[in-house]
PDB file of C-alpha atoms in Angstrom:
ATOM      1  CA  MET A1411      97.736  33.495  52.931  1.00 91.00           C
ATOM      2  CA  ALA A1412      99.827  36.476  51.890  1.00 96.00           C
ATOM      3  CA  ARG A1413      99.882  38.242  48.542  1.00 97.00           C
ATOM      4  CA  ILE A1414     103.426  38.304  47.121  1.00 98.00           C
ATOM      5  CA  LEU A1415     104.517  40.241  44.051  1.00 98.00           C
ATOM      6  CA  VAL A1416     107.473  39.001  42.007  1.00 98.00           C
ATOM      7  CA  ILE A1417     109.045  41.645  39.747  1.00 97.00           C
ATOM      8  CA  GLU A1418     111.657  39.896  37.605  1.00 96.00           C
ATOM      9  CA  ASP A1419     112.517  40.298  33.931  1.00 95.00           C
ATOM     10  CA  GLU A1420     114.100  36.849  33.467  1.00 95.00           C
ATOM     11  CA  ALA A1421     111.218  34.483  32.687  1.00 96.00           C
ATOM     12  CA  ASN A1422     112.819  31.339  34.165  1.00 95.00           C
ATOM     13  CA  ILE A1423     113.674  33.019  37.457  1.00 94.00           C
ATOM     14  CA  ARG A1424     110.233  34.639  37.640  1.00 96.00           C
ATOM     15  CA  SER A1425     108.549  31.288  36.959  1.00 97.00           C
ATOM     16  CA  ASN A1426     110.579  29.552  39.690  1.00 95.00           C
ATOM     17  CA  LEU A1427     109.809  32.303  42.195  1.00 96.00           C
ATOM     18  CA  LEU A1428     106.093  32.174  41.403  1.00 97.00           C
ATOM     19  CA  ARG A1429     106.101  28.395  41.826  1.00 97.00           C
ATOM     20  CA  PHE A1430     107.898  28.767  45.167  1.00 96.00           C
ATOM     21  CA  VAL A1431     105.386  31.372  46.398  1.00 97.00           C
ATOM     22  CA  ARG A1432     102.444  29.146  45.473  1.00 98.00           C
ATOM     23  CA  LEU A1433     104.013  26.050  47.040  1.00 96.00           C
ATOM     24  CA  GLU A1434     104.401  28.037  50.257  1.00 96.00           C
ATOM     25  CA  GLY A1435     100.630  28.621  50.176  1.00 96.00           C
ATOM     26  CA  HIS A1436     100.580  32.269  49.115  1.00 97.00           C
ATOM     27  CA  GLU A1437      98.975  34.209  46.290  1.00 98.00           C
ATOM     28  CA  ALA A1438     101.533  35.034  43.600  1.00 98.00           C
ATOM     29  CA  LEU A1439     101.439  38.185  41.487  1.00 98.00           C
ATOM     30  CA  GLU A1440     103.934  38.843  38.724  1.00 98.00           C
ATOM     31  CA  ALA A1441     105.476  41.524  36.573  1.00 97.00           C
ATOM     32  CA  SER A1442     108.254  41.308  33.989  1.00 96.00           C
ATOM     33  CA  ASP A1443     109.519  44.869  34.451  1.00 96.00           C
ATOM     34  CA  GLY A1444     109.588  47.573  37.081  1.00 95.00           C
ATOM     35  CA  ASP A1445     106.962  49.813  35.530  1.00 95.00           C
ATOM     36  CA  THR A1446     104.427  46.992  35.318  1.00 96.00           C
ATOM     37  CA  GLY A1447     105.401  45.851  38.805  1.00 97.00           C
ATOM     38  CA  LEU A1448     104.637  49.265  40.226  1.00 96.00           C
ATOM     39  CA  GLN A1449     101.204  49.241  38.586  1.00 97.00           C
ATOM     40  CA  VAL A1450     100.462  45.724  39.903  1.00 98.00           C
ATOM     41  CA  ALA A1451     101.542  46.820  43.397  1.00 98.00           C
ATOM     42  CA  LYS A1452      99.241  49.844  43.316  1.00 97.00           C
ATOM     43  CA  GLU A1453      96.305  47.747  42.135  1.00 97.00           C
ATOM     44  CA  HIS A1454      96.735  44.684  44.400  1.00 98.00           C
ATOM     45  CA  LEU A1455      98.593  46.017  47.503  1.00 97.00           C
ATOM     46  CA  PRO A1456     100.907  43.046  48.102  1.00 98.00           C
ATOM     47  CA  ASP A1457     102.150  41.967  51.526  1.00 97.00           C
ATOM     48  CA  LEU A1458     105.711  41.441  50.236  1.00 98.00           C
ATOM     49  CA  ILE A1459     107.620  42.202  47.049  1.00 98.00           C
ATOM     50  CA  PHE A1460     110.568  40.325  45.545  1.00 97.00           C
ATOM     51  CA  CYS A1461     112.186  42.666  43.014  1.00 96.00           C
ATOM     52  CA  ASP A1462     115.124  42.272  40.662  1.00 93.00           C
ATOM     53  CA  VAL A1463     117.554  45.195  40.616  1.00 89.00           C
ATOM     54  CA  MET A1464     118.590  45.254  36.943  1.00 88.00           C
ATOM     55  CA  MET A1465     115.507  45.465  34.716  1.00 89.00           C
ATOM     56  CA  PRO A1466     114.369  47.327  31.615  1.00 83.00           C
ATOM     57  CA  ARG A1467     112.023  50.343  31.673  1.00 84.00           C
ATOM     58  CA  MET A1468     112.394  50.911  35.436  1.00 92.00           C
ATOM     59  CA  ASN A1469     115.134  49.350  37.546  1.00 91.00           C
ATOM     60  CA  GLY A1470     114.674  48.055  41.070  1.00 92.00           C
ATOM     61  CA  MET A1471     116.008  51.198  42.736  1.00 91.00           C
ATOM     62  CA  GLU A1472     113.487  53.284  40.782  1.00 94.00           C
ATOM     63  CA  VAL A1473     110.707  50.873  41.800  1.00 95.00           C
ATOM     64  CA  LEU A1474     111.761  51.235  45.436  1.00 95.00           C
ATOM     65  CA  ALA A1475     111.727  55.039  45.212  1.00 94.00           C
ATOM     66  CA  ALA A1476     108.253  55.002  43.630  1.00 96.00           C
ATOM     67  CA  LEU A1477     106.947  52.618  46.312  1.00 96.00           C
ATOM     68  CA  GLN A1478     108.370  54.837  49.052  1.00 94.00           C
ATOM     69  CA  ALA A1479     106.421  57.766  47.567  1.00 95.00           C
ATOM     70  CA  GLU A1480     103.104  55.868  47.771  1.00 95.00           C
ATOM     71  CA  PRO A1481     101.542  56.002  51.261  1.00 95.00           C
ATOM     72  CA  SER A1482      99.658  52.723  50.701  1.00 95.00           C
ATOM     73  CA  LEU A1483     102.838  50.895  49.633  1.00 96.00           C
ATOM     74  CA  LYS A1484     105.576  52.538  51.691  1.00 93.00           C
ATOM     75  CA  GLN A1485     105.437  49.890  54.452  1.00 95.00           C
ATOM     76  CA  VAL A1486     105.401  46.863  52.124  1.00 97.00           C
ATOM     77  CA  PRO A1487     108.647  44.923  52.585  1.00 97.00           C
ATOM     78  CA  LEU A1488     110.707  44.880  49.379  1.00 97.00           C
ATOM     79  CA  ILE A1489     113.408  42.252  49.028  1.00 96.00           C
ATOM     80  CA  PHE A1490     115.882  42.853  46.221  1.00 93.00           C
ATOM     81  CA  LEU A1491     117.137  39.958  44.120  1.00 90.00           C
ATOM     82  CA  SER A1492     120.399  40.528  42.290  1.00 83.00           C
ATOM     83  CA  ALA A1493     123.410  38.770  40.856  1.00 79.00           C
ATOM     84  CA  SER A1494     125.544  41.561  42.287  1.00 71.00           C
ATOM     85  CA  ALA A1495     126.886  40.937  45.778  1.00 63.00           C
ATOM     86  CA  GLU A1496     128.681  44.291  45.984  1.00 66.00           C
ATOM     87  CA  SER A1497     128.467  45.628  49.532  1.00 66.00           C
ATOM     88  CA  GLU A1498     128.005  49.207  48.261  1.00 75.00           C
ATOM     89  CA  ARG A1499     124.883  48.209  46.330  1.00 72.00           C
ATOM     90  CA  LEU A1500     123.501  46.324  49.340  1.00 74.00           C
ATOM     91  CA  GLU A1501     124.123  49.277  51.639  1.00 79.00           C
ATOM     92  CA  GLU A1502     122.498  51.681  49.162  1.00 81.00           C
ATOM     93  CA  ALA A1503     119.415  49.448  48.813  1.00 82.00           C
ATOM     94  CA  LEU A1504     118.965  49.232  52.576  1.00 84.00           C
ATOM     95  CA  ARG A1505     119.593  52.951  53.042  1.00 87.00           C
ATOM     96  CA  LEU A1506     116.893  53.740  50.464  1.00 86.00           C
ATOM     97  CA  GLY A1507     114.338  51.602  52.288  1.00 90.00           C
ATOM     98  CA  ALA A1508     114.663  48.034  51.017  1.00 93.00           C
ATOM     99  CA  SER A1509     113.908  45.448  53.678  1.00 94.00           C
ATOM    100  CA  GLY A1510     116.472  42.956  52.444  1.00 90.00           C
ATOM    101  CA  TYR A1511     118.690  41.738  49.650  1.00 88.00           C
ATOM    102  CA  VAL A1512     119.136  38.184  48.333  1.00 89.00           C
ATOM    103  CA  THR A1513     121.911  37.448  45.856  1.00 85.00           C
ATOM    104  CA  LYS A1514     121.437  35.188  42.851  1.00 86.00           C
ATOM    105  CA  PRO A1515     121.699  32.292  42.618  1.00 87.00           C
ATOM    106  CA  PHE A1516     119.501  31.908  45.681  1.00 89.00           C
ATOM    107  CA  ASN A1517     117.978  28.794  47.184  1.00 90.00           C
ATOM    108  CA  PHE A1518     114.505  28.200  48.513  1.00 90.00           C
ATOM    109  CA  ALA A1519     115.719  28.025  52.122  1.00 94.00           C
ATOM    110  CA  GLN A1520     116.870  31.644  51.799  1.00 93.00           C
ATOM    111  CA  LEU A1521     113.474  32.649  50.431  1.00 94.00           C
ATOM    112  CA  GLN A1522     111.649  30.731  53.164  1.00 95.00           C
ATOM    113  CA  ALA A1523     113.674  32.667  55.750  1.00 95.00           C
ATOM    114  CA  VAL A1524     112.573  35.925  54.103  1.00 94.00           C
ATOM    115  CA  LEU A1525     108.916  34.871  54.243  1.00 95.00           C
ATOM    116  CA  LYS A1526     109.244  33.864  57.876  1.00 94.00           C
ATOM    117  CA  GLN A1527     110.868  37.186  58.769  1.00 95.00           C
ATOM    118  CA  TYR A1528     108.598  39.576  56.878  1.00 94.00           C
ATOM    119  CA  LEU A1529     105.143  38.002  56.718  1.00 93.00           C
ATOM    120  CA  PRO A1530     102.706  38.119  59.620  1.00 78.00           C
ATOM    121  CA  LYS A1531     102.467  34.917  61.625  1.00 66.00           C
TER     122      LYS A1531
END
């Protein structure tokens, strides 16, 4: 069982992601903004992070930069979730160290593929 952190400011999306994570048999951690998400990550050391890009207090790119600066969190795969499918934003996220990028609306098959790719067997 992996520990997965969901950082998402929209309550309905966060709730659906948490339900998905639990149905897949993993421990689900949550945060409603980037600043809280960073604190949860530092405290619980997740195996994977799903993170929205556009959030209050600290956006996803800022969360990624802060994670990259933490030795204990630098290797944790971070998958961005965003309604924006702009190729420039995707390229920037990957260049800065994100492991992947899923555009909203997403489906559970896409998320299952992410889990299969980034979690240990």
